[in-house]
PDB file of C-alpha atoms in Angstrom:
ATOM      1  CA  TYR A 775     -23.289 -41.114 -35.890  1.00  0.00           C
ATOM      2  CA  LEU A 776     -23.843 -37.704 -37.456  1.00  0.00           C
ATOM      3  CA  GLN A 777     -21.283 -36.155 -35.122  1.00  0.00           C
ATOM      4  CA  ASP A 778     -18.626 -38.401 -36.687  1.00  0.00           C
ATOM      5  CA  ILE A 779     -19.282 -37.435 -40.305  1.00  0.00           C
ATOM      6  CA  LEU A 780     -20.446 -33.835 -40.177  1.00  0.00           C
ATOM      7  CA  PRO A 781     -18.897 -30.693 -38.748  1.00  0.00           C
ATOM      8  CA  SER A 782     -20.614 -29.406 -35.638  1.00  0.00           C
ATOM      9  CA  PHE A 783     -22.185 -26.438 -37.463  1.00  0.00           C
ATOM     10  CA  LEU A 784     -24.451 -28.855 -39.355  1.00  0.00           C
ATOM     11  CA  LEU A 785     -25.903 -30.294 -36.197  1.00  0.00           C
ATOM     12  CA  GLN A 786     -27.632 -27.061 -35.232  1.00  0.00           C
ATOM     13  CA  SER A 787     -31.382 -27.505 -35.074  1.00  0.00           C
ATOM     14  CA  GLU A 788     -32.142 -24.773 -37.624  1.00  0.00           C
ATOM     15  CA  LEU A 789     -30.121 -26.627 -40.292  1.00  0.00           C
ATOM     16  CA  ILE A 790     -31.377 -30.135 -39.635  1.00  0.00           C
ATOM     17  CA  ASP A 791     -35.119 -30.304 -39.151  1.00  0.00           C
ATOM     18  CA  THR A 792     -36.400 -33.847 -39.338  1.00  0.00           C
ATOM     19  CA  GLU A 793     -39.995 -33.376 -38.227  1.00  0.00           C
ATOM     20  CA  GLU A 794     -41.389 -32.589 -41.683  1.00  0.00           C
ATOM     21  CA  GLU A 795     -39.467 -35.443 -43.298  1.00  0.00           C
ATOM     22  CA  GLU A 796     -40.595 -37.998 -40.742  1.00  0.00           C
ATOM     23  CA  ALA A 797     -44.183 -36.827 -41.137  1.00  0.00           C
ATOM     24  CA  SER A 798     -44.058 -37.479 -44.876  1.00  0.00           C
ATOM     25  CA  ASP A 799     -42.682 -41.028 -44.741  1.00  0.00           C
ATOM     26  CA  GLY A 800     -44.977 -43.641 -46.265  1.00  0.00           C
ATOM     27  CA  GLU A 801     -46.801 -46.328 -44.354  1.00  0.00           C
ATOM     28  CA  ASP A 802     -45.329 -49.197 -46.396  1.00  0.00           C
ATOM     29  CA  GLY A 803     -41.903 -49.034 -44.764  1.00  0.00           C
ATOM     30  CA  VAL A 804     -40.194 -46.946 -47.443  1.00  0.00           C
ATOM     31  CA  ALA A 805     -39.863 -43.245 -48.047  1.00  0.00           C
ATOM     32  CA  SER A 806     -42.723 -41.788 -50.033  1.00  0.00           C
ATOM     33  CA  GLU A 807     -42.043 -38.112 -50.658  1.00  0.00           C
ATOM     34  CA  GLU A 808     -41.660 -36.958 -54.254  1.00  0.00           C
ATOM     35  CA  GLY A 809     -38.599 -34.827 -53.563  1.00  0.00           C
ATOM     36  CA  ASP A 810     -37.020 -33.125 -50.625  1.00  0.00           C
ATOM     37  CA  THR A 811     -37.052 -29.495 -51.710  1.00  0.00           C
ATOM     38  CA  ASP A 812     -34.912 -28.377 -48.805  1.00  0.00           C
ATOM     39  CA  THR A 813     -31.762 -26.899 -50.279  1.00  0.00           C
ATOM     40  CA  THR A 814     -30.550 -25.186 -47.116  1.00  0.00           C
ATOM     41  CA  THR A 815     -27.524 -23.024 -47.771  1.00  0.00           C
ATOM     42  CA  THR A 816     -24.930 -21.819 -45.326  1.00  0.00           C
ATOM     43  CA  SER A 817     -21.721 -19.999 -46.094  1.00  0.00           C
ATOM     44  CA  GLU A 818     -19.920 -23.323 -45.611  1.00  0.00           C
ATOM     45  CA  LEU A 819     -22.279 -25.880 -47.139  1.00  0.00           C
ATOM     46  CA  ARG A 820     -25.273 -26.324 -49.419  1.00  0.00           C
ATOM     47  CA  ILE A 821     -27.533 -29.279 -48.689  1.00  0.00           C
ATOM     48  CA  PRO A 822     -28.745 -30.443 -52.103  1.00  0.00           C
ATOM     49  CA  GLU A 823     -32.264 -31.338 -53.169  1.00  0.00           C
ATOM     50  CA  ILE A 824     -32.989 -35.037 -52.759  1.00  0.00           C
ATOM     51  CA  TYR A 825     -34.739 -36.983 -55.518  1.00  0.00           C
ATOM     52  CA  GLN A 826     -36.134 -40.459 -55.064  1.00  0.00           C
ATOM     53  CA  GLY A 827     -36.910 -43.343 -57.318  1.00  0.00           C
ATOM     54  CA  GLU A 828     -39.521 -46.042 -57.350  1.00  0.00           C
ATOM     55  CA  VAL A 829     -39.707 -48.885 -54.837  1.00  0.00           C
ATOM     56  CA  TYR A 830     -38.949 -52.358 -56.178  1.00  0.00           C
ATOM     57  CA  VAL A 831     -39.853 -55.538 -54.295  1.00  0.00           C
ATOM     58  CA  ASP A 832     -38.250 -58.952 -54.767  1.00  0.00           C
ATOM     59  CA  ARG A 833     -39.036 -61.794 -52.368  1.00  0.00           C
ATOM     60  CA  LYS A 834     -40.160 -59.353 -49.666  1.00  0.00           C
ATOM     61  CA  SER A 835     -36.981 -57.223 -49.856  1.00  0.00           C
ATOM     62  CA  ARG A 836     -37.605 -53.621 -50.857  1.00  0.00           C
ATOM     63  CA  PHE A 837     -35.142 -51.442 -52.784  1.00  0.00           C
ATOM     64  CA  GLN A 838     -35.326 -47.708 -53.413  1.00  0.00           C
ATOM     65  CA  GLY A 839     -32.840 -45.272 -54.934  1.00  0.00           C
ATOM     66  CA  PHE A 840     -32.210 -41.635 -54.035  1.00  0.00           C
ATOM     67  CA  CYS A 841     -29.956 -39.108 -55.739  1.00  0.00           C
ATOM     68  CA  ALA A 842     -28.817 -35.502 -55.561  1.00  0.00           C
ATOM     69  CA  ARG A 843     -26.815 -33.112 -57.703  1.00  0.00           C
ATOM     70  CA  VAL A 844     -23.629 -32.307 -55.768  1.00  0.00           C
ATOM     71  CA  GLN A 845     -20.685 -30.000 -56.377  1.00  0.00           C
ATOM     72  CA  SER A 846     -18.350 -31.089 -53.569  1.00  0.00           C
ATOM     73  CA  VAL A 847     -17.514 -34.068 -51.395  1.00  0.00           C
ATOM     74  CA  SER A 848     -19.021 -32.260 -48.387  1.00  0.00           C
ATOM     75  CA  GLU A 849     -22.293 -31.786 -50.298  1.00  0.00           C
ATOM     76  CA  ALA A 850     -22.341 -35.505 -51.126  1.00  0.00           C
ATOM     77  CA  GLU A 851     -21.879 -36.339 -47.439  1.00  0.00           C
ATOM     78  CA  ALA A 852     -24.535 -33.772 -46.470  1.00  0.00           C
ATOM     79  CA  PHE A 853     -26.967 -35.414 -48.921  1.00  0.00           C
ATOM     80  CA  ARG A 854     -26.371 -38.798 -47.300  1.00  0.00           C
ATOM     81  CA  ALA A 855     -26.670 -37.401 -43.780  1.00  0.00           C
ATOM     82  CA  ARG A 856     -29.896 -35.544 -44.641  1.00  0.00           C
ATOM     83  CA  LEU A 857     -31.353 -38.672 -46.223  1.00  0.00           C
ATOM     84  CA  LEU A 858     -30.471 -40.788 -43.196  1.00  0.00           C
ATOM     85  CA  GLU A 859     -32.470 -38.387 -41.022  1.00  0.00           C
ATOM     86  CA  ARG A 860     -35.615 -39.791 -42.620  1.00  0.00           C
ATOM     87  CA  LYS A 861     -36.891 -42.416 -40.214  1.00  0.00           C
ATOM     88  CA  LYS A 862     -37.848 -44.956 -42.885  1.00  0.00           C
ATOM     89  CA  VAL A 863     -34.473 -44.659 -44.617  1.00  0.00           C
ATOM     90  CA  SER A 864     -32.491 -44.792 -41.388  1.00  0.00           C
ATOM     91  CA  VAL A 865     -34.040 -48.152 -40.455  1.00  0.00           C
ATOM     92  CA  ALA A 866     -33.206 -49.755 -43.810  1.00  0.00           C
ATOM     93  CA  THR A 867     -30.974 -52.812 -43.521  1.00  0.00           C
ATOM     94  CA  HIS A 868     -28.444 -51.239 -45.921  1.00  0.00           C
ATOM     95  CA  ASN A 869     -28.004 -47.727 -47.320  1.00  0.00           C
ATOM     96  CA  MET A 870     -25.374 -48.122 -50.052  1.00  0.00           C
ATOM     97  CA  PHE A 871     -23.786 -44.855 -51.199  1.00  0.00           C
ATOM     98  CA  ALA A 872     -21.692 -43.662 -54.147  1.00  0.00           C
ATOM     99  CA  TYR A 873     -20.764 -40.319 -55.615  1.00  0.00           C
ATOM    100  CA  ARG A 874     -18.791 -39.007 -58.553  1.00  0.00           C
ATOM    101  CA  LEU A 875     -18.092 -35.323 -59.083  1.00  0.00           C
ATOM    102  CA  ARG A 876     -15.649 -33.000 -60.777  1.00  0.00           C
ATOM    103  CA  ASP A 877     -14.145 -30.114 -58.809  1.00  0.00           C
ATOM    104  CA  ALA A 878     -15.018 -26.956 -60.765  1.00  0.00           C
ATOM    105  CA  ALA A 879     -11.898 -25.114 -59.627  1.00  0.00           C
ATOM    106  CA  THR A 880      -9.287 -27.815 -60.281  1.00  0.00           C
ATOM    107  CA  GLY A 881     -11.033 -30.136 -62.725  1.00  0.00           C
ATOM    108  CA  GLN A 882     -10.110 -33.080 -60.482  1.00  0.00           C
ATOM    109  CA  LEU A 883     -12.525 -36.018 -60.404  1.00  0.00           C
ATOM    110  CA  HIS A 884     -13.633 -37.190 -56.942  1.00  0.00           C
ATOM    111  CA  ALA A 885     -15.379 -40.529 -56.479  1.00  0.00           C
ATOM    112  CA  ASN A 886     -16.094 -42.737 -53.497  1.00  0.00           C
ATOM    113  CA  ARG A 887     -18.540 -45.348 -52.227  1.00  0.00           C
ATOM    114  CA  ASP A 888     -19.772 -47.086 -49.074  1.00  0.00           C
ATOM    115  CA  ASP A 889     -21.248 -50.602 -49.066  1.00  0.00           C
ATOM    116  CA  ASP A 890     -22.946 -50.233 -45.658  1.00  0.00           C
ATOM    117  CA  GLY A 891     -22.463 -53.951 -45.055  1.00  0.00           C
ATOM    118  CA  GLU A 892     -23.655 -55.110 -48.492  1.00  0.00           C
ATOM    119  CA  GLY A 893     -20.203 -56.196 -49.715  1.00  0.00           C
ATOM    120  CA  GLY A 894     -19.418 -54.981 -53.218  1.00  0.00           C
ATOM    121  CA  ALA A 895     -22.596 -52.947 -53.727  1.00  0.00           C
ATOM    122  CA  GLY A 896     -20.893 -49.555 -53.494  1.00  0.00           C
ATOM    123  CA  ASP A 897     -18.283 -50.635 -56.036  1.00  0.00           C
ATOM    124  CA  LYS A 898     -21.012 -51.705 -58.458  1.00  0.00           C
ATOM    125  CA  MET A 899     -22.871 -48.403 -58.010  1.00  0.00           C
ATOM    126  CA  LEU A 900     -19.689 -46.374 -58.546  1.00  0.00           C
ATOM    127  CA  SER A 901     -18.835 -48.475 -61.593  1.00  0.00           C
ATOM    128  CA  LEU A 902     -22.265 -47.721 -63.044  1.00  0.00           C
ATOM    129  CA  LEU A 903     -21.771 -43.973 -62.457  1.00  0.00           C
ATOM    130  CA  ASP A 904     -18.431 -44.217 -64.243  1.00  0.00           C
ATOM    131  CA  LEU A 905     -19.757 -46.331 -67.141  1.00  0.00           C
ATOM    132  CA  CYS A 906     -22.620 -43.910 -67.737  1.00  0.00           C
ATOM    133  CA  GLY A 907     -20.350 -40.866 -67.472  1.00  0.00           C
ATOM    134  CA  VAL A 908     -22.345 -39.382 -64.600  1.00  0.00           C
ATOM    135  CA  GLU A 909     -20.652 -36.505 -62.799  1.00  0.00           C
ATOM    136  CA  ASP A 910     -21.786 -34.178 -60.026  1.00  0.00           C
ATOM    137  CA  ALA A 911     -24.128 -36.792 -58.578  1.00  0.00           C
ATOM    138  CA  ALA A 912     -24.493 -38.766 -55.374  1.00  0.00           C
ATOM    139  CA  VAL A 913     -26.691 -41.864 -55.052  1.00  0.00           C
ATOM    140  CA  VAL A 914     -28.013 -43.909 -52.138  1.00  0.00           C
ATOM    141  CA  VAL A 915     -29.831 -47.204 -52.615  1.00  0.00           C
ATOM    142  CA  SER A 916     -31.718 -48.397 -49.549  1.00  0.00           C
ATOM    143  CA  ARG A 917     -32.582 -52.041 -48.985  1.00  0.00           C
ATOM    144  CA  TRP A 918     -35.092 -53.230 -46.434  1.00  0.00           C
ATOM    145  CA  TYR A 919     -34.335 -56.955 -46.009  1.00  0.00           C
ATOM    146  CA  GLY A 920     -37.435 -59.110 -46.306  1.00  0.00           C
ATOM    147  CA  GLY A 921     -36.136 -62.298 -44.683  1.00  0.00           C
ATOM    148  CA  ILE A 922     -35.275 -64.217 -47.858  1.00  0.00           C
ATOM    149  CA  LYS A 923     -31.716 -64.202 -49.180  1.00  0.00           C
ATOM    150  CA  LEU A 924     -31.540 -62.960 -52.770  1.00  0.00           C
ATOM    151  CA  GLY A 925     -27.988 -64.017 -53.582  1.00  0.00           C
ATOM    152  CA  PRO A 926     -26.528 -62.162 -56.574  1.00  0.00           C
ATOM    153  CA  ASP A 927     -30.000 -60.908 -57.586  1.00  0.00           C
ATOM    154  CA  ARG A 928     -29.640 -58.200 -54.937  1.00  0.00           C
ATOM    155  CA  PHE A 929     -26.956 -56.532 -57.059  1.00  0.00           C
ATOM    156  CA  LYS A 930     -29.310 -56.509 -60.040  1.00  0.00           C
ATOM    157  CA  TRP A 931     -31.807 -54.516 -57.967  1.00  0.00           C
ATOM    158  CA  ILE A 932     -29.174 -52.187 -56.532  1.00  0.00           C
ATOM    159  CA  ASN A 933     -27.910 -51.374 -60.043  1.00  0.00           C
ATOM    160  CA  HIS A 934     -31.451 -51.059 -61.357  1.00  0.00           C
ATOM    161  CA  CYS A 935     -32.416 -48.606 -58.598  1.00  0.00           C
ATOM    162  CA  THR A 936     -29.245 -46.592 -59.181  1.00  0.00           C
ATOM    163  CA  LYS A 937     -29.864 -46.305 -62.907  1.00  0.00           C
ATOM    164  CA  GLN A 938     -33.608 -45.703 -62.567  1.00  0.00           C
ATOM    165  CA  VAL A 939     -33.358 -42.803 -60.108  1.00  0.00           C
ATOM    166  CA  LEU A 940     -30.574 -41.140 -62.102  1.00  0.00           C
ATOM    167  CA  GLN A 941     -32.458 -41.523 -65.379  1.00  0.00           C
ATOM    168  CA  GLU A 942     -35.801 -40.390 -63.971  1.00  0.00           C
ATOM    169  CA  HIS A 943     -34.295 -37.174 -62.611  1.00  0.00           C
ATOM    170  CA  GLY A 944     -32.208 -36.188 -65.617  1.00  0.00           C
ATOM    171  CA  PHE A 945     -28.729 -37.333 -64.606  1.00  0.00           C
ATOM    172  CA  LEU A 946     -28.538 -39.868 -67.465  1.00  0.00           C
ATOM    173  CA  ARG A 947     -29.302 -39.742 -71.126  1.00  0.00           C
ATOM    174  CA  SER A 948     -32.224 -42.059 -71.863  1.00  0.00           C
ATOM    175  CA  SER A 949     -29.998 -44.341 -73.986  1.00  0.00           C
ATOM    176  CA  SER A 950     -27.464 -45.011 -71.153  1.00  0.00           C
TER     177      SER A 950
END
């Protein structure tokens, strides 16, 4: 999977080291580290620091948000790839993704999303980023399905996790 989304230089073992991240995953089936302080830099790409939000449980499904400050589309993709290296995150039923950033050189706004099978979730996350005026940020919300269908309530939790992780780590004003 990683070979499809990342250039080959990122797949070198010195740039992607998953042992410490897997060792720090929680026992409850969700990621438990306070922040991934790895901000590996190469001449081509900076892998941003990963922040995580709280875990929310509704009818046995677990939701958790993650975010990073990004300055390019490749950094946003590197954030997602780095996050998916964490064993607990990689086994989530869905890892919905959205980013919104402004190119410093051209001033052009870049935005995109991926539902990861949870139809419409990426659009809702991207809409929230837009509504709140968030720029230079990428967000992933992971859902571990608990066996009970949540219907439209799942989108409430996806939006809540998106907003919570962004607010907790200073991407949003507290009144947003």
